[in-house]
Short mmCIF file of C-alpha atoms in Angstrom, two decimals:
data_model
loop_
_atom_site.label_atom_id
_atom_site.label_comp_id
_atom_site.label_asym_id
_atom_site.label_seq_id
_atom_site.Cartn_x
_atom_site.Cartn_y
_atom_site.Cartn_z
CA MET A 1 249.13 154.42 157.11
CA ALA A 2 249.11 151.42 154.79
CA GLU A 3 245.35 151.06 155.13
CA ASN A 4 244.85 154.76 154.44
CA GLY A 5 247.03 154.44 151.36
CA ARG A 6 245.01 151.52 150.06
CA GLU A 7 241.76 153.40 150.67
CA TYR A 8 243.15 156.45 148.86
CA ASP A 9 244.26 154.35 145.91
CA SER A 10 240.93 152.55 145.73
CA GLN A 11 238.98 155.80 145.88
CA HIS A 12 241.05 157.41 143.14
CA HIS A 13 241.38 154.37 140.89
CA ARG A 14 237.71 153.32 141.08
CA PRO A 15 236.40 156.18 138.86
CA ARG A 16 239.13 155.39 136.34
CA ALA A 17 238.12 151.73 136.31
CA LEU A 18 234.47 152.65 135.93
CA LYS A 19 235.37 155.02 133.14
CA GLU A 20 237.40 152.36 131.37
CA GLN A 21 234.54 149.88 131.76
CA HIS A 22 232.06 152.43 130.46
CA ASN A 23 234.33 153.24 127.52
CA GLY A 24 234.63 149.54 126.78
CA LYS A 25 230.85 149.12 126.66
CA PHE A 26 230.54 152.23 124.53
CA THR A 27 233.17 150.93 122.14
CA ASP A 28 231.42 147.56 121.92
CA LEU A 29 228.14 149.34 121.19
CA LEU A 30 229.76 151.37 118.44
CA SER A 31 231.31 148.30 116.90
CA LEU A 32 227.97 146.49 117.07
CA ASN A 33 226.17 149.36 115.34
CA GLU A 34 228.88 149.55 112.70
CA ARG A 35 228.60 145.82 112.12
CA LYS A 36 224.82 146.07 111.76
CA LEU A 37 225.19 148.96 109.34
CA ARG A 38 227.77 147.06 107.31
CA ASP A 39 225.59 143.95 107.22
CA ARG A 40 222.59 145.98 106.11
CA GLU A 41 224.55 147.62 103.31
CA GLU A 42 225.78 144.21 102.21
CA ARG A 43 222.25 142.78 102.23
CA GLU A 44 221.05 145.63 100.05
CA THR A 45 223.55 144.63 97.38
CA ILE A 46 222.32 141.01 97.31
CA VAL A 47 219.71 141.29 94.57
CA LEU A 48 219.05 139.08 91.59
CA TRP A 49 220.15 141.54 88.89
CA ARG A 50 223.46 142.39 90.62
CA ARG A 51 224.59 139.17 92.26
CA PRO A 52 222.40 136.41 90.80
CA ILE A 53 224.51 133.43 91.90
CA ILE A 54 224.74 134.30 95.57
CA THR A 55 221.10 135.44 95.60
CA LEU A 56 219.92 132.10 94.21
CA GLN A 57 222.23 130.29 96.62
CA TYR A 58 220.69 132.05 99.63
CA PHE A 59 217.23 131.47 98.18
CA PHE A 60 217.72 127.71 97.91
CA LEU A 61 219.31 127.50 101.35
CA GLU A 62 216.42 129.40 102.91
CA THR A 63 213.94 127.22 101.03
CA ILE A 64 215.59 124.07 102.38
CA ILE A 65 215.52 125.44 105.92
CA ASP A 66 211.83 126.36 105.61
CA LEU A 67 210.97 122.93 104.21
CA LYS A 68 212.74 121.26 107.11
CA GLU A 69 210.84 123.41 109.61
CA TRP A 70 207.51 122.68 107.93
CA ALA A 71 208.25 118.96 107.81
CA LEU A 72 209.09 119.01 111.52
CA ARG A 73 205.86 120.85 112.32
CA LEU A 74 203.84 118.39 110.26
CA TRP A 75 205.51 115.49 112.05
CA GLN A 76 204.68 117.03 115.40
CA ARG A 77 201.03 117.26 114.28
CA ARG A 78 200.96 113.92 112.49
CA GLY A 79 197.62 112.98 114.03
CA LEU A 80 195.91 116.01 112.52
CA VAL A 81 197.68 115.39 109.21
CA LEU A 82 196.46 111.78 109.18
CA ILE A 83 192.86 112.83 109.85
CA THR A 84 193.06 115.45 107.09
CA LEU A 85 194.37 112.91 104.60
CA MET A 86 191.60 110.47 105.51
CA VAL A 87 188.94 113.15 105.03
CA LEU A 88 190.41 114.07 101.65
CA ALA A 89 190.49 110.41 100.64
CA VAL A 90 186.83 109.91 101.59
CA ALA A 91 185.86 113.10 99.75
CA THR A 92 187.74 111.98 96.63
CA ILE A 93 186.11 108.55 96.65
CA SER A 94 182.67 110.09 97.17
CA TYR A 95 183.25 112.47 94.29
CA TYR A 96 184.18 109.82 91.72
CA VAL A 97 181.97 106.90 92.80
CA GLU A 98 178.48 106.90 91.29
CA GLY A 99 175.46 106.69 93.54
CA THR A 100 172.49 108.49 95.02
CA HIS A 101 174.84 110.72 96.97
CA GLN A 102 175.99 112.49 93.81
CA LYS A 103 173.28 115.14 94.06
CA TYR A 104 174.66 116.18 97.44
CA VAL A 105 178.19 116.10 96.07
CA GLN A 106 177.20 118.34 93.17
CA PHE A 107 175.41 120.72 95.51
CA ALA A 108 178.48 120.93 97.78
CA GLU A 109 180.77 121.38 94.78
CA LYS A 110 178.66 124.23 93.46
CA LYS A 111 178.61 125.98 96.83
CA ILE A 112 182.36 125.54 97.32
CA MET A 113 183.12 126.94 93.87
CA TRP A 114 180.72 129.84 94.46
CA CYS A 115 182.34 130.66 97.80
CA THR A 116 185.83 130.35 96.32
CA TYR A 117 184.85 132.79 93.58
CA TRP A 118 183.82 135.46 96.08
CA VAL A 119 186.79 134.83 98.36
CA GLY A 120 189.08 135.33 95.38
CA LEU A 121 187.37 138.60 94.50
CA GLY A 122 187.80 139.74 98.09
CA ILE A 123 191.51 138.95 98.01
CA LEU A 124 191.89 140.90 94.77
CA SER A 125 190.15 143.85 96.41
CA SER A 126 192.45 144.24 99.42
CA VAL A 127 195.79 142.81 98.32
CA GLY A 128 198.55 145.10 97.06
CA LEU A 129 198.67 147.85 99.73
CA GLY A 130 195.66 149.70 98.38
CA THR A 131 196.33 149.03 94.70
CA GLY A 132 193.98 146.07 94.42
CA LEU A 133 190.95 145.71 92.17
CA HIS A 134 187.82 147.35 93.58
CA THR A 135 185.70 144.24 93.29
CA PHE A 136 182.96 145.55 95.56
CA LEU A 137 182.00 148.20 93.04
CA LEU A 138 182.52 145.85 90.11
CA TYR A 139 180.98 142.61 91.38
CA LEU A 140 179.49 142.50 94.88
CA GLY A 141 177.67 145.83 94.70
CA PRO A 142 175.97 145.03 91.37
CA HIS A 143 175.06 141.56 92.67
CA ILE A 144 173.36 143.04 95.74
CA ALA A 145 171.66 145.61 93.52
CA SER A 146 170.35 142.96 91.13
CA VAL A 147 168.99 140.88 94.02
CA THR A 148 167.35 143.97 95.52
CA LEU A 149 165.78 144.95 92.21
CA ALA A 150 164.54 141.41 91.53
CA ALA A 151 163.17 141.13 95.07
CA TYR A 152 161.07 144.26 94.56
CA GLU A 153 159.88 143.11 91.15
CA CYS A 154 159.06 139.56 92.27
CA ASN A 155 157.97 140.56 95.77
CA SER A 156 160.02 137.58 96.95
CA VAL A 157 163.58 136.38 97.39
CA ASN A 158 162.79 132.70 96.84
CA PHE A 159 164.35 132.58 93.40
CA PRO A 160 164.47 129.13 91.75
CA GLU A 161 167.82 127.34 92.11
CA PRO A 162 169.01 126.68 89.47
CA PRO A 163 169.32 129.03 87.57
CA TYR A 164 170.00 131.32 90.57
CA PRO A 165 172.59 132.74 91.15
CA ASP A 166 173.60 132.69 87.49
CA LYS A 167 170.23 134.08 86.49
CA ILE A 168 167.44 135.53 88.62
CA ILE A 169 163.92 134.37 87.78
CA CYS A 170 160.80 135.19 89.77
CA PRO A 171 159.12 132.24 91.51
CA ASP A 172 155.86 130.90 90.12
CA GLU A 173 153.84 131.38 93.29
CA GLU A 174 152.76 134.86 94.26
CA VAL A 175 153.76 136.11 97.69
CA GLN A 176 151.80 138.73 99.55
CA GLY A 177 153.52 141.30 101.70
CA THR A 178 156.55 143.53 101.45
CA ILE A 179 160.23 142.81 101.11
CA SER A 180 162.23 143.63 104.21
CA LEU A 181 165.83 144.67 104.55
CA TRP A 182 166.67 141.56 106.53
CA ALA A 183 165.30 139.26 103.81
CA ILE A 184 167.59 140.77 101.17
CA ILE A 185 170.61 140.74 103.50
CA SER A 186 169.93 137.09 104.27
CA LYS A 187 169.81 136.34 100.54
CA VAL A 188 173.21 137.90 99.83
CA ARG A 189 174.85 137.07 103.17
CA LEU A 190 176.90 134.15 101.85
CA GLU A 191 178.40 136.14 98.98
CA ALA A 192 179.08 139.18 101.16
CA CYS A 193 180.64 137.12 103.97
CA MET A 194 182.91 135.24 101.57
CA TRP A 195 183.96 138.50 99.94
CA GLY A 196 184.70 139.98 103.37
CA ALA A 197 186.71 136.89 104.33
CA GLY A 198 188.72 137.33 101.15
CA THR A 199 189.49 140.95 102.01
CA ALA A 200 190.68 139.78 105.44
CA ILE A 201 193.02 137.26 103.81
CA GLY A 202 194.32 140.00 101.50
CA GLU A 203 195.41 142.04 104.52
CA LEU A 204 197.86 139.36 105.65
CA PRO A 205 200.88 140.16 103.38
CA PRO A 206 201.69 143.52 105.08
CA TYR A 207 201.40 141.83 108.47
CA PHE A 208 203.72 138.97 107.53
CA MET A 209 206.26 141.27 105.85
CA ALA A 210 206.49 143.58 108.87
CA ARG A 211 206.67 140.63 111.26
CA ALA A 212 209.42 138.95 109.23
CA ALA A 213 211.40 142.20 109.07
CA ARG A 214 211.14 142.61 112.85
CA LEU A 215 212.15 139.02 113.60
CA SER A 216 215.03 139.05 111.10
CA GLY A 217 216.55 142.15 112.66
CA THR A 218 216.57 144.17 109.44
CA GLU A 219 214.33 146.78 111.05
CA THR A 220 215.17 148.22 114.45
CA ASP A 221 212.92 149.84 117.00
CA GLU A 222 214.90 153.08 116.76
CA GLU A 223 214.14 153.42 113.05
CA PHE A 224 210.45 152.76 113.58
CA GLU A 225 210.32 155.30 116.40
CA GLU A 226 212.10 157.87 114.22
CA VAL A 227 209.48 157.39 111.53
CA LEU A 228 206.71 157.85 114.08
CA GLU A 229 208.33 160.99 115.48
CA SER A 230 208.74 162.48 112.02
CA ASP A 231 205.10 161.72 111.25
CA GLN A 232 203.94 163.29 114.51
CA ASN A 233 205.46 166.60 113.47
CA ALA A 234 203.46 166.60 110.23
CA GLN A 235 200.18 168.50 110.13
CA ASP A 236 198.57 167.15 106.96
CA LEU A 237 195.38 165.13 107.25
CA PRO A 238 196.61 161.81 105.71
CA THR A 239 199.57 161.61 108.09
CA ARG A 240 197.40 162.41 111.11
CA ALA A 241 194.91 159.75 110.05
CA LYS A 242 197.74 157.25 109.67
CA LEU A 243 199.00 158.05 113.17
CA ALA A 244 195.48 157.70 114.57
CA VAL A 245 195.20 154.19 113.09
CA GLN A 246 198.62 153.19 114.41
CA ASN A 247 197.93 154.50 117.91
CA LEU A 248 194.51 152.85 118.04
CA VAL A 249 195.87 149.47 117.02
CA GLN A 250 198.91 149.69 119.29
CA LYS A 251 197.06 150.82 122.43
CA VAL A 252 193.68 149.09 122.17
CA GLY A 253 194.77 145.79 120.59
CA PHE A 254 192.08 143.36 119.46
CA PHE A 255 189.20 145.82 119.69
CA GLY A 256 191.25 148.51 117.97
CA ILE A 257 191.91 146.18 115.04
CA LEU A 258 188.22 145.23 115.04
CA ALA A 259 187.19 148.90 114.94
CA CYS A 260 189.55 149.66 112.05
CA ALA A 261 188.40 146.60 110.09
CA SER A 262 184.68 147.21 110.63
CA ILE A 263 184.53 150.38 108.54
CA PRO A 264 185.70 151.16 104.99
CA ASN A 265 189.27 152.14 105.84
CA PRO A 266 191.88 152.70 103.12
CA LEU A 267 194.59 152.98 105.80
CA PHE A 268 194.04 149.50 107.21
CA ASP A 269 197.29 148.29 105.60
CA LEU A 270 199.07 150.45 108.17
CA ALA A 271 197.27 148.53 110.91
CA GLY A 272 198.65 145.28 109.50
CA ILE A 273 202.16 146.72 109.32
CA THR A 274 201.90 148.02 112.89
CA CYS A 275 200.63 144.67 114.19
CA GLY A 276 203.40 142.83 112.39
CA HIS A 277 206.08 145.16 113.73
CA PHE A 278 204.91 144.88 117.33
CA LEU A 279 204.55 141.08 116.98
CA VAL A 280 200.82 140.97 117.64
CA PRO A 281 199.75 137.29 117.64
CA PHE A 282 198.47 136.06 114.30
CA TRP A 283 195.05 134.95 115.49
CA THR A 284 194.53 138.23 117.34
CA PHE A 285 195.13 140.20 114.15
CA PHE A 286 193.42 137.84 111.72
CA GLY A 287 190.51 137.06 114.04
CA ALA A 288 189.68 140.72 114.58
CA THR A 289 190.13 141.46 110.88
CA LEU A 290 187.93 138.54 109.84
CA ILE A 291 185.13 139.46 112.25
CA GLY A 292 185.29 143.12 111.29
CA LYS A 293 185.37 142.65 107.52
CA ALA A 294 183.29 139.50 107.05
CA ILE A 295 180.54 140.24 109.59
CA VAL A 296 180.36 143.86 110.74
CA LYS A 297 181.50 145.62 107.59
CA MET A 298 179.51 143.24 105.40
CA HIS A 299 176.22 144.16 107.07
CA ILE A 300 177.06 147.87 106.91
CA GLN A 301 177.82 147.72 103.18
CA ALA A 302 174.80 145.56 102.39
CA THR A 303 172.52 147.90 104.35
CA CYS A 304 173.90 151.00 102.62
CA ASN A 305 173.55 149.34 99.24
CA PHE A 306 169.96 148.33 99.99
CA VAL A 307 169.04 151.82 101.19
CA LEU A 308 170.55 153.47 98.11
CA TYR A 309 168.78 151.20 95.64
CA ALA A 310 165.50 151.26 97.53
CA PHE A 311 165.62 155.05 97.56
CA SER A 312 166.45 155.14 93.84
CA LEU A 313 163.57 152.78 93.08
CA LYS A 314 161.13 155.03 94.93
CA ILE A 315 162.38 158.04 93.01
CA TYR A 316 162.17 156.15 89.70
CA TYR A 317 158.66 154.90 90.25
#
């Protein structure tokens, strides 16, 4: 009888215990969500024009923490840092010391400044979530067009350097034959590749912002999924194109990013945001973006530009 009583009590009290345990977990979950909501609302009030003192305090504290982390990383890679400093020291000495090597130094300096110029234009083109300066139409496109026009007029791409690229002058010797597409692409490959590399660098801010938001906990998976579900119900073309880019990047990975970066794509910022949210490794995202924009897309744009100007020249003449 005693054993039957204990079994009866255990059978009838077990659901109550499970229910109490379940209610406890549910209550903890509610309190956790409320705490997250309260913390988020408090963070939204910490802005410079409302609470300048506490905002600056958090800014300096975060800066100190970041500097400590960077110093620790540099100390862990002190061998690489030492080699880099030695290379910079040798380059500085070579730059300021007179000698027969100065012609090579001047040539390298000119090339570095020329590449930096085009990389900067590429960054200006893609930075700002689609609001950047369209430097392809303003700078790179006209440069390719001028080289194409001069190549047809001179029947050569061996322009004297200097004054090229500042000024295009036909070479003194006459060259027989015709100008090919590959010859013109080879002549403008450096500028186009540097511009494409700059556009790849300009795509990094959306990636880093989304990644930082995910790691800091200010953006939850539920919110991101709700946004995706709301977009899936939309029928307009821009939203469907945005979803196609997000699904391609999320499911295919490296090759999906490469495909999106290899064509003129105004929605590529969404690919960076998606990669940052899903914590895609940096070199996977940047490597695919760099290959797509600096190599594949560059040849596509240069070819299209050449075809357009060659066709216009035939019509003109």
